[in-house]
PDB file of C-alpha atoms in Angstrom:
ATOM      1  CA  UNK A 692      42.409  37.610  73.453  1.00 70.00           C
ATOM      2  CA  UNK A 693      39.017  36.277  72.158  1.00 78.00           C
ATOM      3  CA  UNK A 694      39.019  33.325  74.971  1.00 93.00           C
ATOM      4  CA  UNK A 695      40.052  30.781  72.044  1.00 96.00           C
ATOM      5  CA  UNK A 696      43.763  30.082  71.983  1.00 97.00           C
ATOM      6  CA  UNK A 697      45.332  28.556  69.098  1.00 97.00           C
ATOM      7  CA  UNK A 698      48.943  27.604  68.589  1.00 97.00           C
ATOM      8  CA  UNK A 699      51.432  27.977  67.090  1.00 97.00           C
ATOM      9  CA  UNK A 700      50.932  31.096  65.445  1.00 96.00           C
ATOM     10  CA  UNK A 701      53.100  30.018  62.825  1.00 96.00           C
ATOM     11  CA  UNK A 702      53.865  26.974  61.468  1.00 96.00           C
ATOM     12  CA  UNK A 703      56.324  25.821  57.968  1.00 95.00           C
ATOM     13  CA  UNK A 704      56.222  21.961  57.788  1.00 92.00           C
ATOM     14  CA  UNK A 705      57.870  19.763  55.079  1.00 90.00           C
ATOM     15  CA  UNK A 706      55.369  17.638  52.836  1.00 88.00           C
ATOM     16  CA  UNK A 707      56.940  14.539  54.617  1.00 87.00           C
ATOM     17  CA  UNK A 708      56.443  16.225  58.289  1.00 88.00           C
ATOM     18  CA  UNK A 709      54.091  15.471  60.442  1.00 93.00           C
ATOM     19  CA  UNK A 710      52.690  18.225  62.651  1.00 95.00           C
ATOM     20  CA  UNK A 711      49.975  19.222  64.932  1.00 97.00           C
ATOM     21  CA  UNK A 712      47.156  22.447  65.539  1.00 98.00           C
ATOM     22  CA  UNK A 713      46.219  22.994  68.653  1.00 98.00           C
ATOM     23  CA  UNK A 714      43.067  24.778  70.063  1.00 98.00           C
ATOM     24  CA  UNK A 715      42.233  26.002  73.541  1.00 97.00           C
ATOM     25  CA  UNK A 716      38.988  27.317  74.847  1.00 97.00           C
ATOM     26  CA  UNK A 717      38.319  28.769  78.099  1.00 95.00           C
ATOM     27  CA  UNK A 718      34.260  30.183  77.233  1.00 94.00           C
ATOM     28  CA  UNK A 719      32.393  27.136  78.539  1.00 93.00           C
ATOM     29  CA  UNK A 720      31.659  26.339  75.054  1.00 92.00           C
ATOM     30  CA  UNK A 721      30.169  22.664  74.365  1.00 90.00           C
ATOM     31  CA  UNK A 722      31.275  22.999  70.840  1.00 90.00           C
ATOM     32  CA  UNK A 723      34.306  23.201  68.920  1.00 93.00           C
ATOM     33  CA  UNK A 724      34.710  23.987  64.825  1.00 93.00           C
ATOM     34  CA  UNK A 725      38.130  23.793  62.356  1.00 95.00           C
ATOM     35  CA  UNK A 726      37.707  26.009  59.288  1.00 95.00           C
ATOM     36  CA  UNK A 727      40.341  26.516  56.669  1.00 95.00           C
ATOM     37  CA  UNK A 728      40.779  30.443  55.145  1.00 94.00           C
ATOM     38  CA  UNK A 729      42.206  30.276  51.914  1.00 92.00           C
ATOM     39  CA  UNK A 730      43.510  33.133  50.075  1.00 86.00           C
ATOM     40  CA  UNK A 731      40.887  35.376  48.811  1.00 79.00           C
ATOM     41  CA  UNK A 732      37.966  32.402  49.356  1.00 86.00           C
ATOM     42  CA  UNK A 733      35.061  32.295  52.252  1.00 89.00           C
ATOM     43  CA  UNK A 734      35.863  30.380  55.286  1.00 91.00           C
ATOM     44  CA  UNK A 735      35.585  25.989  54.588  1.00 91.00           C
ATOM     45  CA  UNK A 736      34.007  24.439  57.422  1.00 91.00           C
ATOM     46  CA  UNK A 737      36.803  21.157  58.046  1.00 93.00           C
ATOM     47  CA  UNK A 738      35.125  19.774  61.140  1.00 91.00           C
ATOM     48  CA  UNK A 739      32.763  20.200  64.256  1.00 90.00           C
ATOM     49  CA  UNK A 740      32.777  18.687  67.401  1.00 90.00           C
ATOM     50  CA  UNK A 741      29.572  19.075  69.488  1.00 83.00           C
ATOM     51  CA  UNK A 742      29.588  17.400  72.885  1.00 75.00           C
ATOM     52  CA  UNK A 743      32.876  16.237  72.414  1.00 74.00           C
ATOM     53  CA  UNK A 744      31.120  13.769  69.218  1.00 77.00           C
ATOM     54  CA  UNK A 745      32.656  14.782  65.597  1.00 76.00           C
ATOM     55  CA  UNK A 746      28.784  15.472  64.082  1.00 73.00           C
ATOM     56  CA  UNK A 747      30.546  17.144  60.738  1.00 73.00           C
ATOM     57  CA  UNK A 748      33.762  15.914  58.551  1.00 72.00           C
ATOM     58  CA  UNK A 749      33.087  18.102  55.198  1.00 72.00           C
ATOM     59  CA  UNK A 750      34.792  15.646  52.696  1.00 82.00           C
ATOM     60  CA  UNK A 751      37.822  16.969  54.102  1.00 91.00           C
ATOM     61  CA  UNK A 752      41.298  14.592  53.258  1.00 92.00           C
ATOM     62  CA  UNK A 753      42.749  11.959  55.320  1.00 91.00           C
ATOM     63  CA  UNK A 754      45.752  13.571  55.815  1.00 94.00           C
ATOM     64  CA  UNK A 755      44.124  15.773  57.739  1.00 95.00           C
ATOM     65  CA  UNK A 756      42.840  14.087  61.458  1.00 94.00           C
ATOM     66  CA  UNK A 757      41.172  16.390  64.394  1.00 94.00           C
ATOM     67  CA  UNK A 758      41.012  14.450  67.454  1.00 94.00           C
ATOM     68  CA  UNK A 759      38.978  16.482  70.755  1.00 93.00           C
ATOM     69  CA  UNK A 760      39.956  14.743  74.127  1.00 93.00           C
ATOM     70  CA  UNK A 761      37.615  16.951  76.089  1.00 92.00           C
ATOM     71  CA  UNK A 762      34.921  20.114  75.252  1.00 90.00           C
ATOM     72  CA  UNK A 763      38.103  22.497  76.010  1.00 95.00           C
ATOM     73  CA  UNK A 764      40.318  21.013  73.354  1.00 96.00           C
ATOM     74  CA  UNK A 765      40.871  20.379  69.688  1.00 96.00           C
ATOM     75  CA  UNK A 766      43.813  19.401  67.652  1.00 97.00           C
ATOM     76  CA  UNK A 767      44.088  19.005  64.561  1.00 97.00           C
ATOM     77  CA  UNK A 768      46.840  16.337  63.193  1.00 97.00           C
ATOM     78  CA  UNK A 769      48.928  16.710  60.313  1.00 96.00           C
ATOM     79  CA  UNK A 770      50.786  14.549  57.766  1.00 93.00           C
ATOM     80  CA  UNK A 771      51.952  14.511  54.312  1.00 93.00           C
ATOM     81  CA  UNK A 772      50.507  17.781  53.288  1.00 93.00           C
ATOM     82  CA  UNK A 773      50.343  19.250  49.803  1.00 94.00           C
ATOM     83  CA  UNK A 774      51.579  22.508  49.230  1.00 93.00           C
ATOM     84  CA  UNK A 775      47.560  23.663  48.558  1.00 93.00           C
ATOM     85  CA  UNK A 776      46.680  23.015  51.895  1.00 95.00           C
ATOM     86  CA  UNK A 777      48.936  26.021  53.154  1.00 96.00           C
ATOM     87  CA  UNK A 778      46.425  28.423  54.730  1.00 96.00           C
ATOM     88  CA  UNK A 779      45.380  30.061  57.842  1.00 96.00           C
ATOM     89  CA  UNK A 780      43.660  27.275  59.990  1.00 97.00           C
ATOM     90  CA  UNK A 781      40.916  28.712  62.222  1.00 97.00           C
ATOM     91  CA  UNK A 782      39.662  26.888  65.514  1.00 97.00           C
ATOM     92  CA  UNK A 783      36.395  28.247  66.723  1.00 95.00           C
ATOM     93  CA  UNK A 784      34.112  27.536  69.531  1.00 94.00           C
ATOM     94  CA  UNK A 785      30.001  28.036  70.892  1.00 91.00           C
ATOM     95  CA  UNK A 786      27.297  27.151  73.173  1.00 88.00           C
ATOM     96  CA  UNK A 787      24.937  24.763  71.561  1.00 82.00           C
ATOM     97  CA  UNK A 788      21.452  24.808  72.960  1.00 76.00           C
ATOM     98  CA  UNK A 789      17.783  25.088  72.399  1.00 68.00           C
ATOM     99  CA  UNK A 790      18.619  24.328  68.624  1.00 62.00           C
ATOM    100  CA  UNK A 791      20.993  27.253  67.853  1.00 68.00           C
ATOM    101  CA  UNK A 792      24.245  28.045  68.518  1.00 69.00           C
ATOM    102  CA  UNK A 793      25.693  31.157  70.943  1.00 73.00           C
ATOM    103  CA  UNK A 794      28.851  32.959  71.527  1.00 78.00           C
ATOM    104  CA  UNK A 795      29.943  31.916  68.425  1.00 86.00           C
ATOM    105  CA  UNK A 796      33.986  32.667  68.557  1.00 93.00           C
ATOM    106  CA  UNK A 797      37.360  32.481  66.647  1.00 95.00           C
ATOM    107  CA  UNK A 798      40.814  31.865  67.626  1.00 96.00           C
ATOM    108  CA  UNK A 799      43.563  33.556  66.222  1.00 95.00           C
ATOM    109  CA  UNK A 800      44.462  31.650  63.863  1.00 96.00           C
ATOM    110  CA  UNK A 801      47.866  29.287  62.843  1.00 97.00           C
ATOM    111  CA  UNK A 802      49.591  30.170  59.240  1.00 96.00           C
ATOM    112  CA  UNK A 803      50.288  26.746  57.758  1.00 96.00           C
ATOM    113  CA  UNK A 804      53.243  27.014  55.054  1.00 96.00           C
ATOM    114  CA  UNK A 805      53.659  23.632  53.280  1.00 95.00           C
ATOM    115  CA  UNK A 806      57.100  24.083  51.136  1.00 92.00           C
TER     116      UNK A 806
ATOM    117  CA  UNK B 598      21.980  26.664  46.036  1.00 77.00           C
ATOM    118  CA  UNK B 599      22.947  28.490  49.685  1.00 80.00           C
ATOM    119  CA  UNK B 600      25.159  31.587  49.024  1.00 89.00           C
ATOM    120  CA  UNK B 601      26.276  34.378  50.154  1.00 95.00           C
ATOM    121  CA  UNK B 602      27.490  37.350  48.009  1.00 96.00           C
ATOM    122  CA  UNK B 603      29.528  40.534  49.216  1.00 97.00           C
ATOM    123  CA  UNK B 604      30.287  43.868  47.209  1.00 97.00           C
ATOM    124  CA  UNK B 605      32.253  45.401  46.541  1.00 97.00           C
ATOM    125  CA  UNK B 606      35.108  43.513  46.655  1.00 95.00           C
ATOM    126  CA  UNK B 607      37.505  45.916  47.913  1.00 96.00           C
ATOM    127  CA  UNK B 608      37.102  49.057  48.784  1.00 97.00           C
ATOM    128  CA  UNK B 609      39.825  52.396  49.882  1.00 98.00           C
ATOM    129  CA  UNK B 610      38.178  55.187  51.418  1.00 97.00           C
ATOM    130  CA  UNK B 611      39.927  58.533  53.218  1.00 97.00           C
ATOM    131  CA  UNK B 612      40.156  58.401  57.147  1.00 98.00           C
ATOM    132  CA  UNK B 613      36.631  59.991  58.213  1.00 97.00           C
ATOM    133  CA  UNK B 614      34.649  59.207  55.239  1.00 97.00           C
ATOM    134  CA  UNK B 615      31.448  56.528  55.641  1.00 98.00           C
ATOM    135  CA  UNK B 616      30.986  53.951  53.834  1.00 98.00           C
ATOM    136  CA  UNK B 617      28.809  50.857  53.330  1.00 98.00           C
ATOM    137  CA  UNK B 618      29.669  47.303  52.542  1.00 98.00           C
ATOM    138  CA  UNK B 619      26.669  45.372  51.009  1.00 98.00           C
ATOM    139  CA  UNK B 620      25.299  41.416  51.645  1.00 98.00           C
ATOM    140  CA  UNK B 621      22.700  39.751  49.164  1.00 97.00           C
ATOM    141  CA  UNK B 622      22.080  35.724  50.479  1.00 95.00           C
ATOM    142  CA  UNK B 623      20.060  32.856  49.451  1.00 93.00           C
ATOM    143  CA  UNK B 624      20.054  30.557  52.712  1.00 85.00           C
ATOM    144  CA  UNK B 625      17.088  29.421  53.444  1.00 81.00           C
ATOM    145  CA  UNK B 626      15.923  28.631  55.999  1.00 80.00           C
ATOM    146  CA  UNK B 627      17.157  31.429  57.874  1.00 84.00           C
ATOM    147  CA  UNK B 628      18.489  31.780  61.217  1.00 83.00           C
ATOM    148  CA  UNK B 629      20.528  34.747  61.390  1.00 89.00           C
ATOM    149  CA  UNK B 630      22.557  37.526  60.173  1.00 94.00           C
ATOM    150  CA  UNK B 631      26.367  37.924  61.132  1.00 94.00           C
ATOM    151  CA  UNK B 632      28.674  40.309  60.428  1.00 97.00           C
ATOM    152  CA  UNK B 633      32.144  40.055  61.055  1.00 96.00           C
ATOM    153  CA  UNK B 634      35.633  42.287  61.437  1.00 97.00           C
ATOM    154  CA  UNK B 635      38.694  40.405  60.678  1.00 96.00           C
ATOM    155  CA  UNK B 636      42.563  42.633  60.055  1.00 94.00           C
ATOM    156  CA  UNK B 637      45.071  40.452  58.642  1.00 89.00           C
ATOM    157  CA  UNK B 638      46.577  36.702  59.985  1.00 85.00           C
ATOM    158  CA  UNK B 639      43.893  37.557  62.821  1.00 89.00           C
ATOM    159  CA  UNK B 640      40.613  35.152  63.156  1.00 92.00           C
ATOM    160  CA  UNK B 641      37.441  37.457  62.700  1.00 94.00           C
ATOM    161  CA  UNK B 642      36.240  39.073  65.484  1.00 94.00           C
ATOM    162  CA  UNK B 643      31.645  39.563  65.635  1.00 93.00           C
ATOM    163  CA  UNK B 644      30.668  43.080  65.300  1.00 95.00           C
ATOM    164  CA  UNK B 645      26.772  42.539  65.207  1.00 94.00           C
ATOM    165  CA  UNK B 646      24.254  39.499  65.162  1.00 91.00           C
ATOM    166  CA  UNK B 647      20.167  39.770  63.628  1.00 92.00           C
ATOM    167  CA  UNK B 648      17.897  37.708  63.890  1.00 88.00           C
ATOM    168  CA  UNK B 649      14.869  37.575  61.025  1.00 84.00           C
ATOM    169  CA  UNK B 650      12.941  40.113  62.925  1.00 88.00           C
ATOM    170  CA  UNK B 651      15.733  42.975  63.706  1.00 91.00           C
ATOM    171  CA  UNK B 652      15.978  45.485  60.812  1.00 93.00           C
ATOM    172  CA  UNK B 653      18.984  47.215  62.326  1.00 96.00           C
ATOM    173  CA  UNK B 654      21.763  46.723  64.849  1.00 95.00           C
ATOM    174  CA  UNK B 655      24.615  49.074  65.801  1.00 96.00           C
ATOM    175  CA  UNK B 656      27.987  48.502  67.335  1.00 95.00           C
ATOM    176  CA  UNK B 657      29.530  51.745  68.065  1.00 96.00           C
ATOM    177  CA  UNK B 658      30.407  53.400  64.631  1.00 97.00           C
ATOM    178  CA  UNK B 659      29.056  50.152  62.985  1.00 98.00           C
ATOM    179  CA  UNK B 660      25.712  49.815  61.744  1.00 98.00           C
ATOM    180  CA  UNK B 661      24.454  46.581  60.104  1.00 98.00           C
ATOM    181  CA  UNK B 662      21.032  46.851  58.136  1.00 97.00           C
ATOM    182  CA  UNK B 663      19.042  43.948  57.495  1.00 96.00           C
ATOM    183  CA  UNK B 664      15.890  43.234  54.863  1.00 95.00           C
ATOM    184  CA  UNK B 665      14.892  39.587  55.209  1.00 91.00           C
ATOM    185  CA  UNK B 666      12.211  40.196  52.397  1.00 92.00           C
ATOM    186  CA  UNK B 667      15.100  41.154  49.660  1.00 94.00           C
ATOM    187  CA  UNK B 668      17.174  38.973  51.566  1.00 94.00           C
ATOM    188  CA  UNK B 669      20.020  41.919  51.823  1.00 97.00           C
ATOM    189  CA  UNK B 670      21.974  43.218  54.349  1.00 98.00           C
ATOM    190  CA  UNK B 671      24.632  46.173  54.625  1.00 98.00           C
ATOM    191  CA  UNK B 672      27.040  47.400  56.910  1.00 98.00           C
ATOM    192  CA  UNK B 673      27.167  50.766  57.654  1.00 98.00           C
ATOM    193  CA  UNK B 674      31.094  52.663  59.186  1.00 98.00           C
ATOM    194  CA  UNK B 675      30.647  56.098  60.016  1.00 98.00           C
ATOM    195  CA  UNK B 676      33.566  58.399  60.413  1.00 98.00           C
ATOM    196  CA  UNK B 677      36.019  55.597  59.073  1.00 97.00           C
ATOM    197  CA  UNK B 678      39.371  55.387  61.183  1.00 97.00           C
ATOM    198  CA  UNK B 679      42.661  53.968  59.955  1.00 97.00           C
ATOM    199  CA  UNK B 680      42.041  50.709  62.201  1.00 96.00           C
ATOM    200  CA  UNK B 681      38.969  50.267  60.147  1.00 97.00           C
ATOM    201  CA  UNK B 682      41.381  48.904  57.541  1.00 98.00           C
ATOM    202  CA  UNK B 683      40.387  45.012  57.249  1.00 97.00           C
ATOM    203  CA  UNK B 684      37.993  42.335  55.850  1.00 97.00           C
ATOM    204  CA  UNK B 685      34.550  42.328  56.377  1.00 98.00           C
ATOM    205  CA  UNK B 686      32.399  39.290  56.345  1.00 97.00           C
ATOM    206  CA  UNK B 687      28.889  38.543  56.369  1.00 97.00           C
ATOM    207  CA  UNK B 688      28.342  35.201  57.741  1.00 95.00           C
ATOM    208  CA  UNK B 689      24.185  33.430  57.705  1.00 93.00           C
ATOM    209  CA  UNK B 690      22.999  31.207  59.719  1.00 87.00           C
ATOM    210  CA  UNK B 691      20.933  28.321  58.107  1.00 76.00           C
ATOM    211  CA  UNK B 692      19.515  24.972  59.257  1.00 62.00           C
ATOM    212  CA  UNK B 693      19.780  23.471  62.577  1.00 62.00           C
ATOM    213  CA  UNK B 694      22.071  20.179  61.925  1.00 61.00           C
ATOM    214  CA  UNK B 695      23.825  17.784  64.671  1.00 60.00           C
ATOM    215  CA  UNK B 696      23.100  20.322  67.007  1.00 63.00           C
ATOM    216  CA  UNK B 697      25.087  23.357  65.967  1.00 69.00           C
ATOM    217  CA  UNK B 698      24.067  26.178  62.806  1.00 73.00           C
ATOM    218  CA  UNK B 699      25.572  26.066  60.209  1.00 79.00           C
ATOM    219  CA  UNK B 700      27.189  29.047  58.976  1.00 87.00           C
ATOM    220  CA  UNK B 701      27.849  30.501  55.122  1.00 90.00           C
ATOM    221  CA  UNK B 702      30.526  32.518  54.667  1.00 93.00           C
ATOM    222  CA  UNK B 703      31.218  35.402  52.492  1.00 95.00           C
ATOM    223  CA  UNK B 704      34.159  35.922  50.758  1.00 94.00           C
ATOM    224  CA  UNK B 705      34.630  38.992  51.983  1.00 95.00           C
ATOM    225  CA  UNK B 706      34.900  43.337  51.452  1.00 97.00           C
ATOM    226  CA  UNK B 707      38.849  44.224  51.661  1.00 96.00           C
ATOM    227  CA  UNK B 708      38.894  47.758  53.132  1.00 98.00           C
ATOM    228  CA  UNK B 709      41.297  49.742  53.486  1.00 98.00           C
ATOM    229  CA  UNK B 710      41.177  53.480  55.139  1.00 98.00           C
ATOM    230  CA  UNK B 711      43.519  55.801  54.015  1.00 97.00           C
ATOM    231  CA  UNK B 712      44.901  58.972  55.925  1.00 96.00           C
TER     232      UNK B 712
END
């Protein structure tokens, strides 16, 4: 384990369903990211939470909705999905200091199926 | 326009054969280099980090290569092993922004070792 958990490890929802990711890390990290891995494409960058503040939302849709309660959690909330958005979701997490980031490190993973 | 550009785009080599993945970028400013390993429906895992004044950085039977002039990097697997088989991706570091770098993301070499 990379010290980010992410769960489920699978997950097939219904467009109508409404769902949630959930990310765990246990590094001391004072950051958190979401990134979405398409087939065949780089890594998007969805959101970032730095100090528990959302300081990034890259145009991402509505029907997607992170929410971090503390610096050791991040979900990310799901409803009425579109087929395209079935990827691998990616939590992440780092140190932020002295104007760069540290320890940069991924979770798992959760396989998003949207039938 | 920040990019970064990975070749070849797959690759099969034969179990103990070397090989070496290539990197070209256009981030500026530049903060640093990443490479990372990542096998299937896993998140990717760091095998090495430079920073604008390292020209080289091993991890084990990885080597990473890095010309900040050209603005190229490579990554170097000696004496290839069947676990070898996954996606490599070369990651850069650009501006500071809220706090955190922010990274650019290959798409990727898709390698696969064969016995």
């Amino acid at each position: 384990e990379t010290g980010v958990t992410q769960t489920p490890r699978h997950l097939v929802m219904g467009m109508t369903n409404k769902k949630s990711l959930k990310c765990e890390q246990h590094l001391g990290h004072n950051a958190m990211y979401w990134y979405k891995q398409s087939a065949k494409k780089p890594l998007e960058l969805m959101f970032v939470y730095s100090l528990e503040e959302r300081v990034e939302n890259n145009s991402v849709p509505s029907r997607f909705s992170p929410e971090c309660p503390n610096s050791s959690h991040l979900f990310l909330h799901l409803h009425t999905l579109q087929p395209e958005d079935s990827a691998l979701y990616l939590c992440a997490s780092s140190q932020v200091s002295g104007g760069g980031d540290y320890g940069y490190t991924f979770g798992s993973g959760t396989r998003l199926t949207v039938v | 326009k920040n990019q970064v550009e990975q070749s070849p785009q797959s690759l099969i080599i034969l179990e103990g054969k070397n090989c070496t993945l290539q990197c070209n970028y256009t981030v500026s400013p530049f903060s640093n280099l990443r490479w990372y390993k990542q096998d299937t429906g896993r998140g990717p895992v760091s095998l090495t980090i430079m920073t604008f004044s390292e020209n080289t950085k091993s991890n084990g039977r990885y080597t990473a290569t890095l010309d900040a002039d050209t603005k190229q990097s490579s990554l170097h697997i000696t004496a290839s092993q069947l676990s070898d088989s996954a996606s490599y991706i070369c990651v850069v570091s650009g501006t500071v922004s809220g706090g955190y770098n922010k990274l650019i993301f290959g798409a990727g070499t898709r390698l696969a070792v064969h016995p």
